[in-house]
Amino acid sequence: MQASTRVTPLKLALTLAFCGATFGLVPAIAQQAAPAPAAQTQDAVPQPGDDFFGHVNAEWLAKTQIPADKGSWGAGSALGDATNERIVKLIDETAAKSPTGDTRRVTDFYRSFMDEAAIEAHGLKSLKPELEKIDAIKDKAALVHALAASIRADVDPLNSTNFYTENLFGIWIAQGLTDPNHYTPYILQGGLGLPDRAYYLDDNQRMHQLRTAYQAHIAAMLKLAGYSEPETRAARVYELERKLAQAHGSREDSADIQKANNTWTMRDFAAKAPGMDWRAFFRAAGLGKQNKFIVYHPSAITGSAALVNEMPLQAWKDFLAFHTVNHFGGFLPKAFVDQRFEFYGRTMNGTPQLSPRWKRGLSAVNNAVPDAAGKMYVERYFPAEAKARLQTMVSNIVDSFRKRVDALDWMAPATKKEAQEKLRTLYVGVGYPDKWTTYDGLEIKPDDAMGNALRAEQFHYKQQLAKLGKKVDPTEWCMPPHVVNAVNMPMQNALNFPAAILQPPFFDMKASDALNYGAIGAVIGHEISHSFDDQGAQFDSKGRLRDWWTKEDGEHFKQAAAKLVAQYDSYEAFPDLKLNGTLTLSENLADLAGLAAALDAYHVSLGGKATPVQDRDFFNGYAASWANKARDASLRNQVMTDGHSPAKWRTYTVRNLDAWYQAYDVKPGQKLYLAPEQRVRVW
Ligand SMILES: [Zn+2]
């Protein structure tokens, strides 16, 4: 293989982009004329058939270091960082012009977070009233009220696969699983300060170390907040959480929507989860008028209610105090921020350095007033031509899915019909939402970071509760436009491609279609295919959880999926830790089907077939968009808890596509080689 074939325009653009301090819209084509790097690394560059990820990204991997404030680093995070730099500059510029309304909320929120002197001077002042309420809890009735008051709509199990809250429960307001016409409250497990039940229950050295460190962290935070006997309190909090963890569903349980489809009436809670006054709880949480709930994690709801009854009041008060301080720690004086980083950054993820204040400030803005910041970004940075070109790519890729579904020999006609209906009614949001969310009534002060965070969370919760009783809006976005990401929303039968991901290395107005289809095209295909993977196939064209496949369709799909589970189960991240093919199945299926559909669409855009060289560009675009490095601790966390496979193994899915073998002349005996009958073909 010639060294020059590895140096694609996109790859050069990536390399240059990631070495520079700022990124901007680096035109990939303009970089093509840049001198190719000397071939001194040629020996070290793996053959595509042995390590395709290492082959395409050799130069990037050699030159790139993980920034000190990160657990991992890649094409997506670099783009995210560059975009964030631009947004912060935009916020600073805008602030100087005395803005009003929501723009003012963005600039004041950001300013308050950046004013460290004011934060030091403020101390715990804005959090004190919350902590005093907890101190004043006299009995279990008051406890239930306080637990309810802490509840927020802070989880989203289906769109964002966000199952985590350190409040006792998480709420999500969305259409019902079998009732697409009505918004319904979902209730999820919560209350753990470690990421997952496995951290409390798995018996290995790493987990033992983390548990000890976590208890020390609880004590340190309580001590900083002025509590007496912090170690004793920490032991109580930890023991309570360990018991909660025993009742929690596993990460795999959380990913299984069938296990989550439990509708409980208000009356059911008393019968199925005795131990607390649920009616009082829901009243205090603003959900008193609701009669139907979807109980996403029934064992945890039952277990948690029992623990409200069984565990001493003081343990619960310590639990509430710790989680209040821990949750808002980022808005408190430096000592709190440092302690949180010491545990969650350094110990948990191996991150050597806290990220700069401006980055944390922007991420707080994104949580507090996402659409207000997104609107500012789009007005400045997202051109109409980009939206139009993307929409063309989207419709080509949807078309290629349509053809793939038609061509399937194993799928029954009735199943095909519903699949086609699902494609026909798919809402694809490109760039930004049709309607912006506004924040009228949210009080943001330029000098009260902690108070702003608290008020913004309460405001967001009220906004979500206000959806109850209204008509379901399938065009509602769940992700702000200035975030580098993309999402499939199965119940809404909708996709969001925020403006920020529509930049190099994912999309470049100046790059070839081969590169764009390989990069953003594969992302688009990935998201569309979620509508038909093991998760999405459970929702029909109306977004109803309904089995619309015949038994035979399901069997064939499961067999094909089982091959992919085995393929990913066999990958070793560390000698003692393999990938979890079951946990990552949905995402691996989406990668595979998405890449195949993007390749089809690219070929159609050429009016037929591509040459092997063009296909090579396509696959290079794909692998380059996954350029990534991770620290060991961070990679271990990802393998254990993330539904996505780490970047390298996502790239390896190319080995399931025949065109990749032709493009790179991959031969039997090479590490990634699969005989044609071993290649997984689901769609
Ligand atoms: Zn996905």
mmCIF file of N, CA and C in Angstrom, residues 295-372:
data_model
loop_
_atom_site.group_PDB
_atom_site.id
_atom_site.type_symbol
_atom_site.label_atom_id
_atom_site.label_comp_id
_atom_site.label_asym_id
_atom_site.label_seq_id
_atom_site.Cartn_x
_atom_site.Cartn_y
_atom_site.Cartn_z
ATOM 1 N N VAL A 295 -43.473 3.600 35.457
ATOM 2 C CA VAL A 295 -42.435 3.289 36.437
ATOM 3 C C VAL A 295 -41.328 2.536 35.707
ATOM 4 N N TYR A 296 -40.260 3.258 35.416
ATOM 5 C CA TYR A 296 -39.209 2.748 34.545
ATOM 6 C C TYR A 296 -38.375 1.676 35.244
ATOM 7 N N HIS A 297 -38.148 1.875 36.542
ATOM 8 C CA HIS A 297 -37.334 0.924 37.316
ATOM 9 C C HIS A 297 -38.146 0.434 38.515
ATOM 10 N N PRO A 298 -39.088 -0.486 38.311
ATOM 11 C CA PRO A 298 -39.992 -0.838 39.417
ATOM 12 C C PRO A 298 -39.278 -1.365 40.662
ATOM 13 N N SER A 299 -38.230 -2.200 40.490
ATOM 14 C CA SER A 299 -37.576 -2.759 41.679
ATOM 15 C C SER A 299 -36.931 -1.651 42.510
ATOM 16 N N ALA A 300 -36.389 -0.661 41.847
ATOM 17 C CA ALA A 300 -35.741 0.439 42.564
ATOM 18 C C ALA A 300 -36.770 1.321 43.268
ATOM 19 N N ILE A 301 -37.928 1.508 42.624
ATOM 20 C CA ILE A 301 -38.964 2.346 43.244
ATOM 21 C C ILE A 301 -39.464 1.645 44.508
ATOM 22 N N THR A 302 -39.702 0.335 44.388
ATOM 23 C CA THR A 302 -40.147 -0.441 45.547
ATOM 24 C C THR A 302 -39.075 -0.430 46.641
ATOM 25 N N GLY A 303 -37.832 -0.703 46.248
ATOM 26 C CA GLY A 303 -36.733 -0.765 47.214
ATOM 27 C C GLY A 303 -36.476 0.578 47.898
ATOM 28 N N SER A 304 -36.553 1.653 47.126
ATOM 29 C CA SER A 304 -36.282 2.971 47.697
ATOM 30 C C SER A 304 -37.353 3.354 48.713
ATOM 31 N N ALA A 305 -38.622 3.067 48.372
ATOM 32 C CA ALA A 305 -39.710 3.402 49.297
ATOM 33 C C ALA A 305 -39.555 2.614 50.597
ATOM 34 N N ALA A 306 -39.167 1.343 50.476
ATOM 35 C CA ALA A 306 -38.960 0.531 51.680
ATOM 36 C C ALA A 306 -37.838 1.128 52.531
ATOM 37 N N LEU A 307 -36.804 1.623 51.875
ATOM 38 C CA LEU A 307 -35.676 2.209 52.622
ATOM 39 C C LEU A 307 -36.054 3.536 53.284
ATOM 40 N N VAL A 308 -36.986 4.269 52.672
ATOM 41 C CA VAL A 308 -37.470 5.498 53.324
ATOM 42 C C VAL A 308 -38.046 5.122 54.685
ATOM 43 N N ASN A 309 -38.743 3.996 54.729
ATOM 44 C CA ASN A 309 -39.321 3.531 55.987
ATOM 45 C C ASN A 309 -38.265 2.949 56.932
ATOM 46 N N GLU A 310 -37.393 2.086 56.388
ATOM 47 C CA GLU A 310 -36.474 1.315 57.241
ATOM 48 C C GLU A 310 -35.290 2.108 57.784
ATOM 49 N N MET A 311 -34.702 2.933 56.955
ATOM 50 C CA MET A 311 -33.434 3.555 57.354
ATOM 51 C C MET A 311 -33.703 4.737 58.286
ATOM 52 N N PRO A 312 -32.789 4.975 59.221
ATOM 53 C CA PRO A 312 -33.006 6.051 60.188
ATOM 54 C C PRO A 312 -33.134 7.417 59.512
ATOM 55 N N LEU A 313 -33.921 8.272 60.130
ATOM 56 C CA LEU A 313 -34.150 9.620 59.604
ATOM 57 C C LEU A 313 -32.822 10.355 59.390
ATOM 58 N N GLN A 314 -31.886 10.168 60.338
ATOM 59 C CA GLN A 314 -30.625 10.913 60.244
ATOM 60 C C GLN A 314 -29.832 10.520 58.989
ATOM 61 N N ALA A 315 -29.891 9.242 58.627
ATOM 62 C CA ALA A 315 -29.182 8.809 57.420
ATOM 63 C C ALA A 315 -29.732 9.538 56.195
ATOM 64 N N TRP A 316 -31.046 9.670 56.146
ATOM 65 C CA TRP A 316 -31.677 10.355 55.017
ATOM 66 C C TRP A 316 -31.351 11.847 55.009
ATOM 67 N N LYS A 317 -31.301 12.442 56.201
ATOM 68 C CA LYS A 317 -30.968 13.871 56.263
ATOM 69 C C LYS A 317 -29.527 14.100 55.790
ATOM 70 N N ASP A 318 -28.639 13.211 56.211
ATOM 71 C CA ASP A 318 -27.245 13.321 55.754
ATOM 72 C C ASP A 318 -27.162 13.120 54.234
ATOM 73 N N PHE A 319 -27.934 12.157 53.749
ATOM 74 C CA PHE A 319 -27.997 11.870 52.308
ATOM 75 C C PHE A 319 -28.441 13.123 51.537
ATOM 76 N N LEU A 320 -29.506 13.755 52.005
ATOM 77 C CA LEU A 320 -30.009 14.951 51.317
ATOM 78 C C LEU A 320 -28.992 16.093 51.384
ATOM 79 N N ALA A 321 -28.396 16.263 52.571
ATOM 80 C CA ALA A 321 -27.421 17.352 52.727
ATOM 81 C C ALA A 321 -26.233 17.130 51.794
ATOM 82 N N PHE A 322 -25.695 15.907 51.806
ATOM 83 C CA PHE A 322 -24.544 15.630 50.941
ATOM 84 C C PHE A 322 -24.887 15.855 49.474
ATOM 85 N N HIS A 323 -26.000 15.288 49.011
ATOM 86 C CA HIS A 323 -26.291 15.393 47.579
ATOM 87 C C HIS A 323 -26.614 16.821 47.156
ATOM 88 N N THR A 324 -27.182 17.596 48.068
ATOM 89 C CA THR A 324 -27.430 19.000 47.734
ATOM 90 C C THR A 324 -26.092 19.719 47.529
ATOM 91 N N VAL A 325 -25.167 19.513 48.454
ATOM 92 C CA VAL A 325 -23.860 20.173 48.344
ATOM 93 C C VAL A 325 -23.087 19.620 47.137
ATOM 94 N N ASN A 326 -23.141 18.310 46.965
ATOM 95 C CA ASN A 326 -22.405 17.667 45.875
ATOM 96 C C ASN A 326 -22.933 18.113 44.511
ATOM 97 N N HIS A 327 -24.258 18.127 44.381
ATOM 98 C CA HIS A 327 -24.882 18.479 43.109
ATOM 99 C C HIS A 327 -24.547 19.912 42.692
ATOM 100 N N PHE A 328 -24.574 20.823 43.671
ATOM 101 C CA PHE A 328 -24.326 22.235 43.350
ATOM 102 C C PHE A 328 -22.873 22.648 43.571
ATOM 103 N N GLY A 329 -22.013 21.667 43.879
ATOM 104 C CA GLY A 329 -20.620 21.973 44.225
ATOM 105 C C GLY A 329 -19.915 22.856 43.209
ATOM 106 N N GLY A 330 -20.230 22.691 41.929
ATOM 107 C CA GLY A 330 -19.571 23.450 40.875
ATOM 108 C C GLY A 330 -19.867 24.939 40.923
ATOM 109 N N PHE A 331 -20.922 25.335 41.651
ATOM 110 C CA PHE A 331 -21.309 26.753 41.735
ATOM 111 C C PHE A 331 -20.879 27.369 43.057
ATOM 112 N N LEU A 332 -20.154 26.584 43.856
ATOM 113 C CA LEU A 332 -19.740 27.029 45.189
ATOM 114 C C LEU A 332 -18.266 27.465 45.146
ATOM 115 N N PRO A 333 -17.752 27.960 46.283
ATOM 116 C CA PRO A 333 -16.348 28.399 46.315
ATOM 117 C C PRO A 333 -15.358 27.304 45.917
ATOM 118 N N LYS A 334 -14.147 27.738 45.643
ATOM 119 C CA LYS A 334 -13.105 26.897 45.059
ATOM 120 C C LYS A 334 -12.873 25.583 45.809
ATOM 121 N N ALA A 335 -12.915 25.634 47.132
ATOM 122 C CA ALA A 335 -12.639 24.421 47.914
ATOM 123 C C ALA A 335 -13.607 23.291 47.542
ATOM 124 N N PHE A 336 -14.876 23.632 47.287
ATOM 125 C CA PHE A 336 -15.877 22.626 46.895
ATOM 126 C C PHE A 336 -15.587 22.099 45.486
ATOM 127 N N VAL A 337 -15.275 23.050 44.599
ATOM 128 C CA VAL A 337 -14.991 22.690 43.205
ATOM 129 C C VAL A 337 -13.805 21.731 43.153
ATOM 130 N N ASP A 338 -12.748 22.067 43.912
ATOM 131 C CA ASP A 338 -11.540 21.238 43.899
ATOM 132 C C ASP A 338 -11.806 19.842 44.446
ATOM 133 N N GLN A 339 -12.583 19.778 45.513
ATOM 134 C CA GLN A 339 -12.871 18.472 46.105
ATOM 135 C C GLN A 339 -13.674 17.599 45.127
ATOM 136 N N ARG A 340 -14.643 18.201 44.481
ATOM 137 C CA ARG A 340 -15.435 17.438 43.499
ATOM 138 C C ARG A 340 -14.532 16.929 42.384
ATOM 139 N N PHE A 341 -13.648 17.801 41.912
ATOM 140 C CA PHE A 341 -12.756 17.373 40.842
ATOM 141 C C PHE A 341 -11.822 16.268 41.311
ATOM 142 N N GLU A 342 -11.332 16.403 42.542
ATOM 143 C CA GLU A 342 -10.416 15.414 43.089
ATOM 144 C C GLU A 342 -11.038 14.012 42.973
ATOM 145 N N PHE A 343 -12.312 13.928 43.321
ATOM 146 C CA PHE A 343 -12.940 12.604 43.257
ATOM 147 C C PHE A 343 -13.445 12.259 41.851
ATOM 148 N N TYR A 344 -14.357 13.072 41.307
ATOM 149 C CA TYR A 344 -14.997 12.696 40.038
ATOM 150 C C TYR A 344 -14.042 12.822 38.848
ATOM 151 N N GLY A 345 -13.127 13.765 38.913
ATOM 152 C CA GLY A 345 -12.184 13.939 37.809
ATOM 153 C C GLY A 345 -10.995 13.012 37.950
ATOM 154 N N ARG A 346 -10.191 13.269 38.970
ATOM 155 C CA ARG A 346 -8.921 12.566 39.092
ATOM 156 C C ARG A 346 -9.115 11.084 39.441
ATOM 157 N N THR A 347 -9.825 10.808 40.534
ATOM 158 C CA THR A 347 -9.924 9.426 41.003
ATOM 159 C C THR A 347 -10.778 8.564 40.067
ATOM 160 N N MET A 348 -11.956 9.067 39.699
ATOM 161 C CA MET A 348 -12.866 8.260 38.879
ATOM 162 C C MET A 348 -12.391 8.116 37.440
ATOM 163 N N ASN A 349 -11.940 9.218 36.848
ATOM 164 C CA ASN A 349 -11.650 9.207 35.407
ATOM 165 C C ASN A 349 -10.182 9.347 35.059
ATOM 166 N N GLY A 350 -9.329 9.525 36.073
ATOM 167 C CA GLY A 350 -7.907 9.672 35.794
ATOM 168 C C GLY A 350 -7.563 10.982 35.117
ATOM 169 N N THR A 351 -8.451 11.978 35.207
ATOM 170 C CA THR A 351 -8.193 13.271 34.575
ATOM 171 C C THR A 351 -7.236 14.072 35.450
ATOM 172 N N PRO A 352 -6.091 14.494 34.901
ATOM 173 C CA PRO A 352 -5.122 15.171 35.766
ATOM 174 C C PRO A 352 -5.518 16.590 36.166
ATOM 175 N N GLN A 353 -6.319 17.254 35.360
ATOM 176 C CA GLN A 353 -6.525 18.687 35.602
ATOM 177 C C GLN A 353 -7.976 19.108 35.383
ATOM 178 N N LEU A 354 -8.438 19.977 36.262
ATOM 179 C CA LEU A 354 -9.794 20.529 36.144
ATOM 180 C C LEU A 354 -9.902 21.346 34.856
ATOM 181 N N SER A 355 -11.026 21.249 34.162
ATOM 182 C CA SER A 355 -11.160 22.004 32.909
ATOM 183 C C SER A 355 -11.259 23.495 33.232
ATOM 184 N N PRO A 356 -10.850 24.356 32.282
ATOM 185 C CA PRO A 356 -10.843 25.792 32.567
ATOM 186 C C PRO A 356 -12.240 26.290 32.947
ATOM 187 N N ARG A 357 -12.241 27.343 33.717
ATOM 188 C CA ARG A 357 -13.507 27.852 34.255
ATOM 189 C C ARG A 357 -14.503 28.199 33.137
ATOM 190 N N TRP A 358 -14.013 28.788 32.048
ATOM 191 C CA TRP A 358 -14.946 29.204 30.995
ATOM 192 C C TRP A 358 -15.697 28.007 30.402
ATOM 193 N N LYS A 359 -15.015 26.860 30.331
ATOM 194 C CA LYS A 359 -15.688 25.675 29.776
ATOM 195 C C LYS A 359 -16.795 25.197 30.705
ATOM 196 N N ARG A 360 -16.479 25.232 32.001
ATOM 197 C CA ARG A 360 -17.505 24.827 32.964
ATOM 198 C C ARG A 360 -18.651 25.831 32.960
ATOM 199 N N GLY A 361 -18.306 27.096 32.777
ATOM 200 C CA GLY A 361 -19.334 28.144 32.730
ATOM 201 C C GLY A 361 -20.274 27.940 31.555
ATOM 202 N N LEU A 362 -19.703 27.610 30.413
ATOM 203 C CA LEU A 362 -20.534 27.407 29.233
ATOM 204 C C LEU A 362 -21.409 26.166 29.407
ATOM 205 N N SER A 363 -20.852 25.113 29.977
ATOM 206 C CA SER A 363 -21.683 23.926 30.128
ATOM 207 C C SER A 363 -22.808 24.191 31.122
ATOM 208 N N ALA A 364 -22.567 25.054 32.105
ATOM 209 C CA ALA A 364 -23.652 25.444 33.020
ATOM 210 C C ALA A 364 -24.715 26.266 32.280
ATOM 211 N N VAL A 365 -24.272 27.151 31.396
ATOM 212 C CA VAL A 365 -25.216 27.922 30.570
ATOM 213 C C VAL A 365 -26.069 26.959 29.729
ATOM 214 N N ASN A 366 -25.395 25.958 29.152
ATOM 215 C CA ASN A 366 -26.100 25.002 28.299
ATOM 216 C C ASN A 366 -27.153 24.215 29.055
ATOM 217 N N ASN A 367 -26.889 23.937 30.320
ATOM 218 C CA ASN A 367 -27.904 23.265 31.131
ATOM 219 C C ASN A 367 -29.031 24.204 31.501
ATOM 220 N N ALA A 368 -28.688 25.448 31.794
ATOM 221 C CA ALA A 368 -29.669 26.383 32.353
ATOM 222 C C ALA A 368 -30.583 26.978 31.281
ATOM 223 N N VAL A 369 -30.009 27.500 30.212
ATOM 224 C CA VAL A 369 -30.795 28.193 29.174
ATOM 225 C C VAL A 369 -30.339 27.739 27.781
ATOM 226 N N PRO A 370 -30.484 26.425 27.486
ATOM 227 C CA PRO A 370 -29.882 25.870 26.261
ATOM 228 C C PRO A 370 -30.355 26.546 24.974
ATOM 229 N N ASP A 371 -31.658 26.757 24.829
ATOM 230 C CA ASP A 371 -32.144 27.307 23.567
ATOM 231 C C ASP A 371 -31.732 28.762 23.376
ATOM 232 N N ALA A 372 -31.621 29.497 24.471
ATOM 233 C CA ALA A 372 -31.222 30.906 24.360
ATOM 234 C C ALA A 372 -29.800 30.999 23.812
#
